[in-house]
C-alpha positions as a Python dict, from the first residue, in 0.01 Angstrom:
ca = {
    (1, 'X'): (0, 0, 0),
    (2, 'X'): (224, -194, -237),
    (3, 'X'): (179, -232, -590),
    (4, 'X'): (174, -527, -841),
    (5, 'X'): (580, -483, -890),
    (6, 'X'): (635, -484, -500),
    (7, 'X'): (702, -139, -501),
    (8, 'X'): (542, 92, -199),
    (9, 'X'): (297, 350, -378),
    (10, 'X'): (124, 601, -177),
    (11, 'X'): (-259, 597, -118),
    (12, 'X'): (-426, 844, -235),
    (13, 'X'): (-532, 1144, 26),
    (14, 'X'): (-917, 1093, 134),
    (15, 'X'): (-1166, 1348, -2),
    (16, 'X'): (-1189, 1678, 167),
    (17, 'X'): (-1526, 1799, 306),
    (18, 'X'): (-1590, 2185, 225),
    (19, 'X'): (-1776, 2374, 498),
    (20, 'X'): (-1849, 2757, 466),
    (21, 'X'): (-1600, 2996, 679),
    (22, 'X'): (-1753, 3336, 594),
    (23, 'X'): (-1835, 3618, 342),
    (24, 'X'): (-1745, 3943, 304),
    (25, 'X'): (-1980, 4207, 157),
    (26, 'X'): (-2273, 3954, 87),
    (27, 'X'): (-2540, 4173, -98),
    (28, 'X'): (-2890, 4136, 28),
    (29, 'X'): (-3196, 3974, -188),
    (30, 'X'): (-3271, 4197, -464),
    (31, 'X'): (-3008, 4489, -385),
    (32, 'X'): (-2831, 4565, -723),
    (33, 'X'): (-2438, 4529, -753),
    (34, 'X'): (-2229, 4894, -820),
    (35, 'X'): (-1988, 4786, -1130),
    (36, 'X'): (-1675, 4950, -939),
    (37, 'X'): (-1779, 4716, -626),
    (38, 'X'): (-1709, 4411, -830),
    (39, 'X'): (-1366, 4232, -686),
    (40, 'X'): (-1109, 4140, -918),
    (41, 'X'): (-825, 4042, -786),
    (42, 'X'): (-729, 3830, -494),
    (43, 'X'): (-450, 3708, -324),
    (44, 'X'): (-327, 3569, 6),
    (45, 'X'): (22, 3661, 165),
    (46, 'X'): (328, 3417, 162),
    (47, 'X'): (200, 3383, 539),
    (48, 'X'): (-114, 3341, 433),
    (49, 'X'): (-213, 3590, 756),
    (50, 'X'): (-358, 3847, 543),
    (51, 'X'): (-546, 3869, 216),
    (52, 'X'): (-606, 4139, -37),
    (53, 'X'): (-838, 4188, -293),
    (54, 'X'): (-882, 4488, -552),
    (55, 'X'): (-1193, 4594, -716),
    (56, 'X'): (-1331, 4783, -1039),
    (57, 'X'): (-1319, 5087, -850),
    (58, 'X'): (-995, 5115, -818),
    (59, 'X'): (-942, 4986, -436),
    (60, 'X'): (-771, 4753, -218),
    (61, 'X'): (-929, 4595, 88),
    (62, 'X'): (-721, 4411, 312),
    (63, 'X'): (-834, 4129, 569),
    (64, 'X'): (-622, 3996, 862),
    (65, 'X'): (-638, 3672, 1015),
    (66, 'X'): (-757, 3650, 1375),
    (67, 'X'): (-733, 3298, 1539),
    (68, 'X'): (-393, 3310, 1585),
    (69, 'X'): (-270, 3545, 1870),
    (70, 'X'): (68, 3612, 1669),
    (71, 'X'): (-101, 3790, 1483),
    (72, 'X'): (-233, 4049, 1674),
    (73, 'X'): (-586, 3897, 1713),
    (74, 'X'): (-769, 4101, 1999),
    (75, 'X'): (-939, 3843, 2291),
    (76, 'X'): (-1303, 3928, 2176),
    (77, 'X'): (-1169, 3760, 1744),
    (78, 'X'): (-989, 3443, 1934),
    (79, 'X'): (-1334, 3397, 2174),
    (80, 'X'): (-1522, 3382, 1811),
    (81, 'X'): (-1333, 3083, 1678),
    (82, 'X'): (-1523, 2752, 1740),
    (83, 'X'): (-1291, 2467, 1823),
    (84, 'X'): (-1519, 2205, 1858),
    (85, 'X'): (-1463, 2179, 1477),
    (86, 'X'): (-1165, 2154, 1262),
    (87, 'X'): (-953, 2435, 1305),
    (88, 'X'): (-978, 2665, 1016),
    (89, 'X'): (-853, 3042, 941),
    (90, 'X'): (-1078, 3324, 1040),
    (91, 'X'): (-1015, 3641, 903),
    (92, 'X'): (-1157, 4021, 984),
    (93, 'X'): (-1156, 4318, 768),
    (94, 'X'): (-838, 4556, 830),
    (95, 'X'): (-823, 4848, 570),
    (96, 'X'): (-888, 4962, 209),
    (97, 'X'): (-720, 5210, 38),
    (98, 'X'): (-781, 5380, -309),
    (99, 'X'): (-499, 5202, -539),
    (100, 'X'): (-604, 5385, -823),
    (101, 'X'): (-786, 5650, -1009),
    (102, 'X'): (-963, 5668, -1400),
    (103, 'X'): (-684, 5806, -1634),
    (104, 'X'): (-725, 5947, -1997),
    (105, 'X'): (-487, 5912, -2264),
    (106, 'X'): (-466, 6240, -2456),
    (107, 'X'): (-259, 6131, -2682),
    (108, 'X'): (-427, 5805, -2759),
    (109, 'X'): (-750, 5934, -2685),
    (110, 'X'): (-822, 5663, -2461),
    (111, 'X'): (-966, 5595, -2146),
    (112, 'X'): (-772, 5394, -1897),
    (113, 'X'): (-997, 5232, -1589),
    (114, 'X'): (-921, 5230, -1259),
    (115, 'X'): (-980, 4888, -1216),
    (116, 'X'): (-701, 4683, -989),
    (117, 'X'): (-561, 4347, -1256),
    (118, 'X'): (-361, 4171, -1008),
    (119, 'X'): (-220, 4221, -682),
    (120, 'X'): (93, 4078, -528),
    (121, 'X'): (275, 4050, -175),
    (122, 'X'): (640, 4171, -135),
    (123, 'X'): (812, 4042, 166),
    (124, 'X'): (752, 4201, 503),
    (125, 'X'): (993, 4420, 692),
    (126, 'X'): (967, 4532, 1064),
    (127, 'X'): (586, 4503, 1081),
    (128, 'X'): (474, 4683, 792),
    (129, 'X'): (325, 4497, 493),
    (130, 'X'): (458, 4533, 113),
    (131, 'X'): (227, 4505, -193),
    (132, 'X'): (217, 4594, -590),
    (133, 'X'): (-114, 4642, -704),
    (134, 'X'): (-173, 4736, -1113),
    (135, 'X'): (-441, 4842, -1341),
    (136, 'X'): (-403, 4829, -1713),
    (137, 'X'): (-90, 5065, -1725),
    (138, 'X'): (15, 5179, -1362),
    (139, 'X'): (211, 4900, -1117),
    (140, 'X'): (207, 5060, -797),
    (141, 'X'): (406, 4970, -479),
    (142, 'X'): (235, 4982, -148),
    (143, 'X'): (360, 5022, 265),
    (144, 'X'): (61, 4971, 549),
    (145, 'X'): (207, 5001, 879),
    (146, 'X'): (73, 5028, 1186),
    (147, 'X'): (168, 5397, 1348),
    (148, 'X'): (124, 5508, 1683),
    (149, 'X'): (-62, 5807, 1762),
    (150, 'X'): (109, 6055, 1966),
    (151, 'X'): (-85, 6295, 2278),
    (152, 'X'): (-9, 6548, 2460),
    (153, 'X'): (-67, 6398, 2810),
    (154, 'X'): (42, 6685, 3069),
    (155, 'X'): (89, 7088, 2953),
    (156, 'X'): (367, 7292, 3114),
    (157, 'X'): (172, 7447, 3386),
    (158, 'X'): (19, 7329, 3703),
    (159, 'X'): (-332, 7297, 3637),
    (160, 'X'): (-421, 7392, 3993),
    (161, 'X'): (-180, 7744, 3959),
    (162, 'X'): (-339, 7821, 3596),
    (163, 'X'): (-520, 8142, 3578),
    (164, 'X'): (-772, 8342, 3338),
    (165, 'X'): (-745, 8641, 3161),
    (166, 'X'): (-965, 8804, 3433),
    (167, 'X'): (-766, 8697, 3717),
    (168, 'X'): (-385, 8762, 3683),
    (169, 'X'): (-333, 8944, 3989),
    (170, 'X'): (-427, 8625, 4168),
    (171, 'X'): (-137, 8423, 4007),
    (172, 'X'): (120, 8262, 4268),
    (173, 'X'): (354, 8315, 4064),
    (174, 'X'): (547, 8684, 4160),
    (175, 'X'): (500, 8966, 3813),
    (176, 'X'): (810, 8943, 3771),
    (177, 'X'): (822, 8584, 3736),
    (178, 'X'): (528, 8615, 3467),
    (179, 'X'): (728, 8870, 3277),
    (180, 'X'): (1005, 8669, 3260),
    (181, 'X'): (777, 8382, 3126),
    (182, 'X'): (607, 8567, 2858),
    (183, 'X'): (884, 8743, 2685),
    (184, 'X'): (1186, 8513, 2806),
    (185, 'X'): (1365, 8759, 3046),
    (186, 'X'): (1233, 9083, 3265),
    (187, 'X'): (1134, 9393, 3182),
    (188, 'X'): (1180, 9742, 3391),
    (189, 'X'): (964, 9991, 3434),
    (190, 'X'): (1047, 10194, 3096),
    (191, 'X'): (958, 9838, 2919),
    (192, 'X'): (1330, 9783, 2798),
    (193, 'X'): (1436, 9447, 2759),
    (194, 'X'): (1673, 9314, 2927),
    (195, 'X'): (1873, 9018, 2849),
    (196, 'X'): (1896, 8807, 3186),
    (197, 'X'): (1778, 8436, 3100),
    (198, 'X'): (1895, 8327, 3451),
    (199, 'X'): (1616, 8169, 3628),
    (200, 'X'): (1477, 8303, 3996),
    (201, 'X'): (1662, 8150, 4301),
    (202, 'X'): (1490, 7855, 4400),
    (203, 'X'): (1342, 7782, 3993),
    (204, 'X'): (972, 7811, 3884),
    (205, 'X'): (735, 7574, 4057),
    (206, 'X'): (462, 7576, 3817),
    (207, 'X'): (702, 7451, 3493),
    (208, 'X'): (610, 7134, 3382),
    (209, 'X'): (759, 6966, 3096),
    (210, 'X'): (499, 6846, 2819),
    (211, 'X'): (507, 6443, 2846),
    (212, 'X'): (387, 6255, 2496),
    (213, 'X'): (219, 5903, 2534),
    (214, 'X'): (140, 5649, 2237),
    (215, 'X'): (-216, 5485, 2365),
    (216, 'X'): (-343, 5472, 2040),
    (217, 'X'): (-269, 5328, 1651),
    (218, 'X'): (-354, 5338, 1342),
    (219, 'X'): (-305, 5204, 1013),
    (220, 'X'): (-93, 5430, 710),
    (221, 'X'): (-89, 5346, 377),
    (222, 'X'): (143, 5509, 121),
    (223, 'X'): (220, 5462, -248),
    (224, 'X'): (602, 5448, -218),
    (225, 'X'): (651, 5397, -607),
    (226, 'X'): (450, 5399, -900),
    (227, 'X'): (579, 5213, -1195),
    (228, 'X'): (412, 5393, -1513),
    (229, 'X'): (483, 5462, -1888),
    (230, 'X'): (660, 5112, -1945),
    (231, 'X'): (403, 4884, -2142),
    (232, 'X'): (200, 5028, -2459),
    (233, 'X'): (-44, 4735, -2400),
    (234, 'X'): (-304, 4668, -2124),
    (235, 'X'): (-141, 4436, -1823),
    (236, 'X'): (-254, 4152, -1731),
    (237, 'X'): (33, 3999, -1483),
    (238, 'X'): (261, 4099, -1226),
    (239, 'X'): (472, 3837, -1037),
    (240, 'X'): (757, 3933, -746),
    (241, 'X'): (1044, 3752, -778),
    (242, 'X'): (1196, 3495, -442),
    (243, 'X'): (1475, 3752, -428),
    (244, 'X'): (1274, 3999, -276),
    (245, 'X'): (1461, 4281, -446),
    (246, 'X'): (1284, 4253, -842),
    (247, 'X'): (917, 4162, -1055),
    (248, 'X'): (784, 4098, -1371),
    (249, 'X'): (487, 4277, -1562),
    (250, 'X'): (365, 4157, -1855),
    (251, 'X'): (124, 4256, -2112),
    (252, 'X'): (-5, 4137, -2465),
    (253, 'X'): (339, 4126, -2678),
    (254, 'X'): (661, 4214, -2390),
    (255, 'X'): (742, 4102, -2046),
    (256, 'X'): (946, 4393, -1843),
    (257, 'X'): (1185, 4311, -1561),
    (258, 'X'): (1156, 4611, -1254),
    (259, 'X'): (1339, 4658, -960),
    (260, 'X'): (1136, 4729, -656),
    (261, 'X'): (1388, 5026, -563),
    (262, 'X'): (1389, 5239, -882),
    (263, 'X'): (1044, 5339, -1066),
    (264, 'X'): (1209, 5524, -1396),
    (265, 'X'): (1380, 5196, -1568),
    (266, 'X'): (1287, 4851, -1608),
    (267, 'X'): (1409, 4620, -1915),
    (268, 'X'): (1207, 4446, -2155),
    (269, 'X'): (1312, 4077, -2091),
    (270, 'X'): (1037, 3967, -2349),
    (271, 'X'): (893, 4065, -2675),
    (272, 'X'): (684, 3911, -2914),
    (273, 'X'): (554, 4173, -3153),
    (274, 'X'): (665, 4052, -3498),
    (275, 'X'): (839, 4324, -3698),
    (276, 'X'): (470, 4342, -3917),
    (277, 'X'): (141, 4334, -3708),
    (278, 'X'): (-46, 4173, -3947),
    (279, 'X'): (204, 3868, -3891),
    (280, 'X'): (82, 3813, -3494),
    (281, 'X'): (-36, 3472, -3431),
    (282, 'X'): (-36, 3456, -3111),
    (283, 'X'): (-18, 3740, -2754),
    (284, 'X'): (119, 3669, -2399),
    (285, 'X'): (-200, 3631, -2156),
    (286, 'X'): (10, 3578, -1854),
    (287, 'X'): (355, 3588, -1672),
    (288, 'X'): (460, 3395, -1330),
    (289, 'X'): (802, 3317, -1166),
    (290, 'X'): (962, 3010, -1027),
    (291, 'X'): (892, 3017, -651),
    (292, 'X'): (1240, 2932, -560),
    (293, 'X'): (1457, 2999, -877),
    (294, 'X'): (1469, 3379, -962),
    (295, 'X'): (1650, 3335, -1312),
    (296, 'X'): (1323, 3119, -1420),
    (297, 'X'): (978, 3194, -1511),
    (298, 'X'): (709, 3095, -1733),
    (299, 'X'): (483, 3279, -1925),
    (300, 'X'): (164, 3139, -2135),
    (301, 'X'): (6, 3244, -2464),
    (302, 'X'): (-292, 3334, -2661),
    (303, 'X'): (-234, 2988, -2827),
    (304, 'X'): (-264, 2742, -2500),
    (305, 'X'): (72, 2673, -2444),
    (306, 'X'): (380, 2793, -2178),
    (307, 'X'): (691, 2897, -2198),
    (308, 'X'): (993, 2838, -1975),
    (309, 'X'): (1262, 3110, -1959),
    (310, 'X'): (1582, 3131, -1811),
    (311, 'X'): (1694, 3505, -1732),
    (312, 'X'): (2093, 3412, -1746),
    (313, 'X'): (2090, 3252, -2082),
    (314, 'X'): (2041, 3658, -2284),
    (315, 'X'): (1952, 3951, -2192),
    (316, 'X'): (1628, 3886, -2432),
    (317, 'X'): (1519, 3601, -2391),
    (318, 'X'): (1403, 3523, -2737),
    (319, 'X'): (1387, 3164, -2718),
    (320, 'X'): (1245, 2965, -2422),
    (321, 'X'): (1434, 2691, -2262),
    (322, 'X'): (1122, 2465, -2270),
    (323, 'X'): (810, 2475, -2420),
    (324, 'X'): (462, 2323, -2297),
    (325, 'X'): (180, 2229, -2566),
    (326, 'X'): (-107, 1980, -2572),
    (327, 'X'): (-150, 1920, -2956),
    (328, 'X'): (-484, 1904, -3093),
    (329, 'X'): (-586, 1548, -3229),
    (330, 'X'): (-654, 1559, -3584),
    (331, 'X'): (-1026, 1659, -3707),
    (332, 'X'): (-1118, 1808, -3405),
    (333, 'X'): (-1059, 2144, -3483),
    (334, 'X'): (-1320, 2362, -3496),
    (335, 'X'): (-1454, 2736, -3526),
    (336, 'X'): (-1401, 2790, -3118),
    (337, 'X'): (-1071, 2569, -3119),
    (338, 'X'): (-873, 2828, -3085),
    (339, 'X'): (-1066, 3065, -2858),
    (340, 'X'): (-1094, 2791, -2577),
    (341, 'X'): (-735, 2716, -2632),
    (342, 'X'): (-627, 3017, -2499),
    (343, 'X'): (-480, 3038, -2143),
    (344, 'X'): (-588, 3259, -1887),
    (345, 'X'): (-371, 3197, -1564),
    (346, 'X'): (-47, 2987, -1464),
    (347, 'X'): (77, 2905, -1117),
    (348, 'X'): (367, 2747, -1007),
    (349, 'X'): (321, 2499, -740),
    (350, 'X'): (485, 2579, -399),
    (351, 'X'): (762, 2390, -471),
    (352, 'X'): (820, 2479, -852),
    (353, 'X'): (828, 2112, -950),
    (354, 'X'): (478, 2179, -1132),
    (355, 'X'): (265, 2428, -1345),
    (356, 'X'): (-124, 2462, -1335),
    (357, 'X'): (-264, 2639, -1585),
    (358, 'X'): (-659, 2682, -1662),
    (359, 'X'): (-794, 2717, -2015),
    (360, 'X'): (-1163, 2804, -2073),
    (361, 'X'): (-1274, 2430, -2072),
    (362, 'X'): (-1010, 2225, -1831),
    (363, 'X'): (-720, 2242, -1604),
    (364, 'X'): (-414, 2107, -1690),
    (365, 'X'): (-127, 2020, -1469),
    (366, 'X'): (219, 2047, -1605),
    (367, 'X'): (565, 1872, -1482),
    (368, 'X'): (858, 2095, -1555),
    (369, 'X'): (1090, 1834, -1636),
    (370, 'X'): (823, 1657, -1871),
    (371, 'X'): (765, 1873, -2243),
    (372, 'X'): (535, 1581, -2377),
    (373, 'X'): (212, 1660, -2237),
    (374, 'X'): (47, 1747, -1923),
    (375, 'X'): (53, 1520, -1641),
    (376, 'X'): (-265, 1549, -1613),
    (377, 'X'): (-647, 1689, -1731),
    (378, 'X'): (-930, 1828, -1562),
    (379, 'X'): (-1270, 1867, -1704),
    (380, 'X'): (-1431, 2241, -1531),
    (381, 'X'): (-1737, 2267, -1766),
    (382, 'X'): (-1734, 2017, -2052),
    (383, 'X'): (-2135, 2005, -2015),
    (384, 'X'): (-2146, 2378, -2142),
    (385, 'X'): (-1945, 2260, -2459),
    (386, 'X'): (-2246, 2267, -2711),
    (387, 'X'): (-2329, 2569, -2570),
    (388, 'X'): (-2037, 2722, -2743),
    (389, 'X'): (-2189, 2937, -2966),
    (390, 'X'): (-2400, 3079, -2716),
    (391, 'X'): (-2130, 3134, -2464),
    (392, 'X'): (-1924, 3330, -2830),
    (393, 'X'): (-2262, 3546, -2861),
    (394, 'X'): (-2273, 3730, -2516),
    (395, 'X'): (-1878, 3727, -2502),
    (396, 'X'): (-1874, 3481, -2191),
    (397, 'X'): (-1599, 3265, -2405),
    (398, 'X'): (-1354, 3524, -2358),
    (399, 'X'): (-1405, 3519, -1962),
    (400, 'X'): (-1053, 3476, -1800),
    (401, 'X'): (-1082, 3235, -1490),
    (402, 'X'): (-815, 3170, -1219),
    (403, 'X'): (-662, 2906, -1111),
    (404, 'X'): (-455, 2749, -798),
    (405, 'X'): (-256, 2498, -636),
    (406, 'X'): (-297, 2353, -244),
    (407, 'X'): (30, 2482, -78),
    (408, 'X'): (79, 2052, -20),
    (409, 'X'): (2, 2015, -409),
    (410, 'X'): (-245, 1743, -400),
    (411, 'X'): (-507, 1931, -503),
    (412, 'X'): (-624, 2216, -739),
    (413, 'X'): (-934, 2440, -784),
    (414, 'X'): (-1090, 2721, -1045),
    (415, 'X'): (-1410, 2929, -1101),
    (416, 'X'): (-1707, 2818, -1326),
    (417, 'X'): (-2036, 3008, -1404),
    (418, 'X'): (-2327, 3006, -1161),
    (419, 'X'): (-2081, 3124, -907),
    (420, 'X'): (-1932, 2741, -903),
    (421, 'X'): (-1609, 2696, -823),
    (422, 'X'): (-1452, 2333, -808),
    (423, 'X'): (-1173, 2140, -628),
    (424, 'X'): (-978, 1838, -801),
    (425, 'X'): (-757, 1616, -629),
    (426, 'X'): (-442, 1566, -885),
    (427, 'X'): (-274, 1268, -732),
    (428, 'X'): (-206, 920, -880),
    (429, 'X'): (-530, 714, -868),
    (430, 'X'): (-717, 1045, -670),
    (431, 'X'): (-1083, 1053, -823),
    (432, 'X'): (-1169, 1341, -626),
    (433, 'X'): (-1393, 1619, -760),
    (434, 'X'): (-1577, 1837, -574),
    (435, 'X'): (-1816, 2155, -722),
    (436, 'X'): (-1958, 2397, -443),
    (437, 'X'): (-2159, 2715, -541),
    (438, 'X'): (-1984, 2972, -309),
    (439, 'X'): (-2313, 3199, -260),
    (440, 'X'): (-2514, 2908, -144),
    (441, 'X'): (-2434, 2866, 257),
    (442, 'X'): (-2729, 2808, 490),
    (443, 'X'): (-2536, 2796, 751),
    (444, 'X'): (-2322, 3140, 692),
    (445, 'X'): (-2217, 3427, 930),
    (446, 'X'): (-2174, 3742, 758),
    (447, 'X'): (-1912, 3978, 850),
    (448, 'X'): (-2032, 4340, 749),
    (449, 'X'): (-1739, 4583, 635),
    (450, 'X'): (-1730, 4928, 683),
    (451, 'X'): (-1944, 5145, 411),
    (452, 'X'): (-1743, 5262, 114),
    (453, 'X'): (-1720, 5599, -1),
    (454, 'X'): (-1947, 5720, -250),
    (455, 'X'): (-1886, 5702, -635),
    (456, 'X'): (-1894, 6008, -900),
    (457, 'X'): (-2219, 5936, -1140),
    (458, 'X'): (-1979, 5892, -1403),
    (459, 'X'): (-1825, 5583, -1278),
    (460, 'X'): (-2121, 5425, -1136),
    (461, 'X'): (-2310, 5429, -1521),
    (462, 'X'): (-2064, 5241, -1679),
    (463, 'X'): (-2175, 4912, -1752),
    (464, 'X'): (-2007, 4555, -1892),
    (465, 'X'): (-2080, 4541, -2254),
    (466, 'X'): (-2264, 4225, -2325),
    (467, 'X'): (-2391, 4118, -2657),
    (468, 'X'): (-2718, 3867, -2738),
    (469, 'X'): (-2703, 3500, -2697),
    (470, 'X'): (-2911, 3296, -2403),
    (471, 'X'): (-2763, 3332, -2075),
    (472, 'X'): (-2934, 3092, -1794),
    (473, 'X'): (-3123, 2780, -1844),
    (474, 'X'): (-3032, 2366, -1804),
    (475, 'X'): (-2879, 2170, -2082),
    (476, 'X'): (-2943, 1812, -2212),
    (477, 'X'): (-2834, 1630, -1856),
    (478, 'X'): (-2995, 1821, -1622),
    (479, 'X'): (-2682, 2076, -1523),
    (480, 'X'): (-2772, 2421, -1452),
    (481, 'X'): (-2596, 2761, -1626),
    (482, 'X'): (-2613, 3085, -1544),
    (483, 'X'): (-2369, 3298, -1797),
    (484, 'X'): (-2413, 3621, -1574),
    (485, 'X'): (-2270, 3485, -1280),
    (486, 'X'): (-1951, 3372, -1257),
    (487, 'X'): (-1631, 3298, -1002),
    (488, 'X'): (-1330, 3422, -1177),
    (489, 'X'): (-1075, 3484, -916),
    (490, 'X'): (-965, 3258, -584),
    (491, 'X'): (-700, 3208, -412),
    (492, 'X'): (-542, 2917, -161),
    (493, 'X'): (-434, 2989, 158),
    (494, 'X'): (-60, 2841, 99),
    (495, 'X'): (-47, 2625, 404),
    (496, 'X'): (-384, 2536, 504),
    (497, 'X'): (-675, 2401, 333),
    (498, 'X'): (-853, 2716, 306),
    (499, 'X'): (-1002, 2893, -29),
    (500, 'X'): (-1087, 3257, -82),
    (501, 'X'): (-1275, 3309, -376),
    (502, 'X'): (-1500, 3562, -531),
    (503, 'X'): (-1832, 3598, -695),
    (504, 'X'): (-1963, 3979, -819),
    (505, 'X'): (-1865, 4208, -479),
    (506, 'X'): (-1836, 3911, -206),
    (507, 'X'): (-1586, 3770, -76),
    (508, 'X'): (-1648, 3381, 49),
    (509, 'X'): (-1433, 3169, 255),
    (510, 'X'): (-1448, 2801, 241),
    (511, 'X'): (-1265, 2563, 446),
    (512, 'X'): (-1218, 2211, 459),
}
């Protein structure tokens, strides 16, 4: 298509169609949700072949893909996959492991929850997988690997020669022969030992050599690290870095630099926390590096804007390289200005050209070589605006929803109440919006996983603090709320057109 000045500009993609894939974990009408069963945390692999999410309780389930044979897929998963349609990924449950466990504090008297903040692939290596999974103090570095099982196929002894205690003077084999068997040379009559280990003429016939088989495998998981006693604040972001060989973790005030190969050291890279606490305007909310540049990363704050860093400028990097803000227009500022300001997740794009990052009210889309503004704006849930001071009452304004980029970067999606989540194309003259509810698929198949363990009493009473304020109802043009359900965290598949997102303890797949 050519433009007014001659030059070529591309058309816009068309609109993608959304079709349910599956769910994971779908609760049944009426049955009541455990706390430590809701998910939160998900991410797909750089393959995008397996996907992990952690719950409140501490655990990490992991799913496989199975319509692709590379993968391991077994002939009964690949015979599942309906081609008649578009092809889409298809996924099966493959573990969980516990990740963590409640912690207390003694010397700060404070409790410290099991539940899994953010998980992250490492790169592969010779079949097994690589993960860091993190709760509010404790990163921990994970191997699953597929083992095989070793039997015992054949004993030494001929099965058709083997006698019972009863019956030892029917043995073929001559007493002597016996004796020498049992106490590894023969004996005389005035039981002396004597030290001849030279076997009979001719050898033992009924000897066989044990032979071990591997029919069988199974899955091991083991923490090989744990990365502890290094942040004084809660964490809320760990990123790996392209290197393959270091990560970040972040929390309110410092950003720490680790190396995947020794637990006991990391530096502090970052740190905000003003010499006086009463002076602290503003805390980091989260941390990401470039996908293909490991001396960069960006980091957002408390006060909506990002940071670029460049790790070879200092060894503290003080003072960013670039800085992203939108600035308010004057008169607009209000009581809830700078609550909805706030950022809750940044991603890079796939190919670090761009920065999404997801406020409480819109998206905004960031180029890294443009400071001015964002590129562009996207409205999530302007329609709950005058509900504000509701949303401030029951706490809901401080939710902290997700975000995430198409692996081709023409589109990008994020988690609304009501279990919404919705999809925005972000290229020049693209219009596209879509909004699905993820929990409302007549058409579904649900995949059951395998029963959980059961909790301790203790951890199944705790319950989210929530305050007054009205929670569900319609406003002015017709639009539906529901404060009590919400989609916080999804994730893209990196290559395919496939979202995983999550609403209380289920796990939906959408495809499109």
């Amino acid at each position: 298509m050519n433009g007014g000045d001659g030059k070529n500009v591309a058309a816009a993609p068309a609109a993608l169609d959304w079709k349910f894939s599956q769910v994971f974990g779908e609760r049944t009408a009426g049955e009541e949700v455990q706390e430590v069963d809701i998910i939160s945390a998900i991410e797909f692999d750089r393959s995008g072949d397996h996907l992990a999410t952690g719950d409140r309780g501490g655990r990490v389930v992991l799913f496989e893909r199975t319509d692709k044979k590379e993968n391991g897929g077994s002939r009964r998963d690949l015979e599942k996959v309906d081609h008649s349609t578009s092809r889409h990924p298809e996924f099966r449950y493959k573990t969980e492991f516990q990740s963590h466990e409640p912690e207390f504090d003694y010397l700060k008297s404070l409790e410290i929850e099991e539940k899994i903040n953010k998980i992250r692939w490492c790169q592969t290596a010779n079949g097994a997988l690589f993960l860091l999974s993190t709760n509010d103090k404790t990163i921990k570095f994970w191997k699953v690997q597929e083992k095989k099982i070793k039997k015992v196929a054949s004993m030494n002894m001929d099965p058709s020669k083997a006698v019972g205690k009863n019956n030892i003077g029917n043995s073929s084999v001559s007493s002597n022969t016996s004796s020498h068997l049992a106490n590894g040379g023969y004996k005389d009559k005035s039981s002396n030992l004597i030290n001849d280990f030279k076997f009979p003429p001719g050898g033992i016939p009924s000897l066989r050599l044990p032979v071990v088989t591997y029919n069988e495998t199974s899955l091991a998981t083991k923490c090989r690290r744990v990365y502890a006693h290094a942040h004084d604040y809660h964490i809320n972001s760990i990123a790996t870095n392209s290197d393959g060989e270091t990560f970040i973790s972040a929390d309110d005030l410092r950003i720490n630099l680790w190396n995947l190969e020794i637990s006991n050291q990391s530096f502090n890279i970052v740190d905000v926390k003003p010499a006086n606490m009463e002076d602290l305007t503003e805390v980091i909310t989260c941390a990401e590096f470039h996908p293909t540049h490991c001396s960069t990363l960006a980091y957002s704050s408390s006060k909506g804007s990002i940071r670029l860093i460049d790790l070879r400028q200092s060894a503290l990097c003080d003072t960013h390289s670039k800085l992203f803000v939108e600035h308010e227009a004057p008169g607009s500022k209000s009581f809830f200005t700078e609550i909805i300001a706030s950022t809750s997740d940044i991603k890079f794009g796939r190919d670090g050209r761009y920065i999404l990052s997801r406020d409480y009210m819109t998206l905004k889309l960031w180029d890294i070589n443009m400071d001015s503004g964002p590129v562009s704006t996207f409205q999530v849930h302007e329609h709950l605006r005058p509900k504000l001071c509701d949303l401030y009452e029951n706490d809901s304004i401080f939710d902290k929803f997700e975000c995430c980029l198409s692996g081709d970067g023409q589109r990008v999606a994020t988690g609304s109440y009501s279990n919404l989540f919705r999809v925005f194309g972000c290229d020049p003259g693209s219009n596209e919006s879509a909004t699905l509810e993820a929990t409302r698929n007549p058409m579904r198949r649900q995949v059951q996983t395998p029963s959980r363990p059961m909790r301790s009493l203790s951890s199944l009473t705790r319950a989210v603090r929530r305050g007054g304020g009205e929670s569900t109802g319609t406003d002015a043009n017709g639009n539906s709320f529901d404060f009590t359900t919400k989609l916080l965290h999804l994730s893209w598949h990196p290559s395919e057109n496939s979202i995983a997102c999550a609403a209380a303890n289920s796990l939906y797949m959408y495809y499109a």
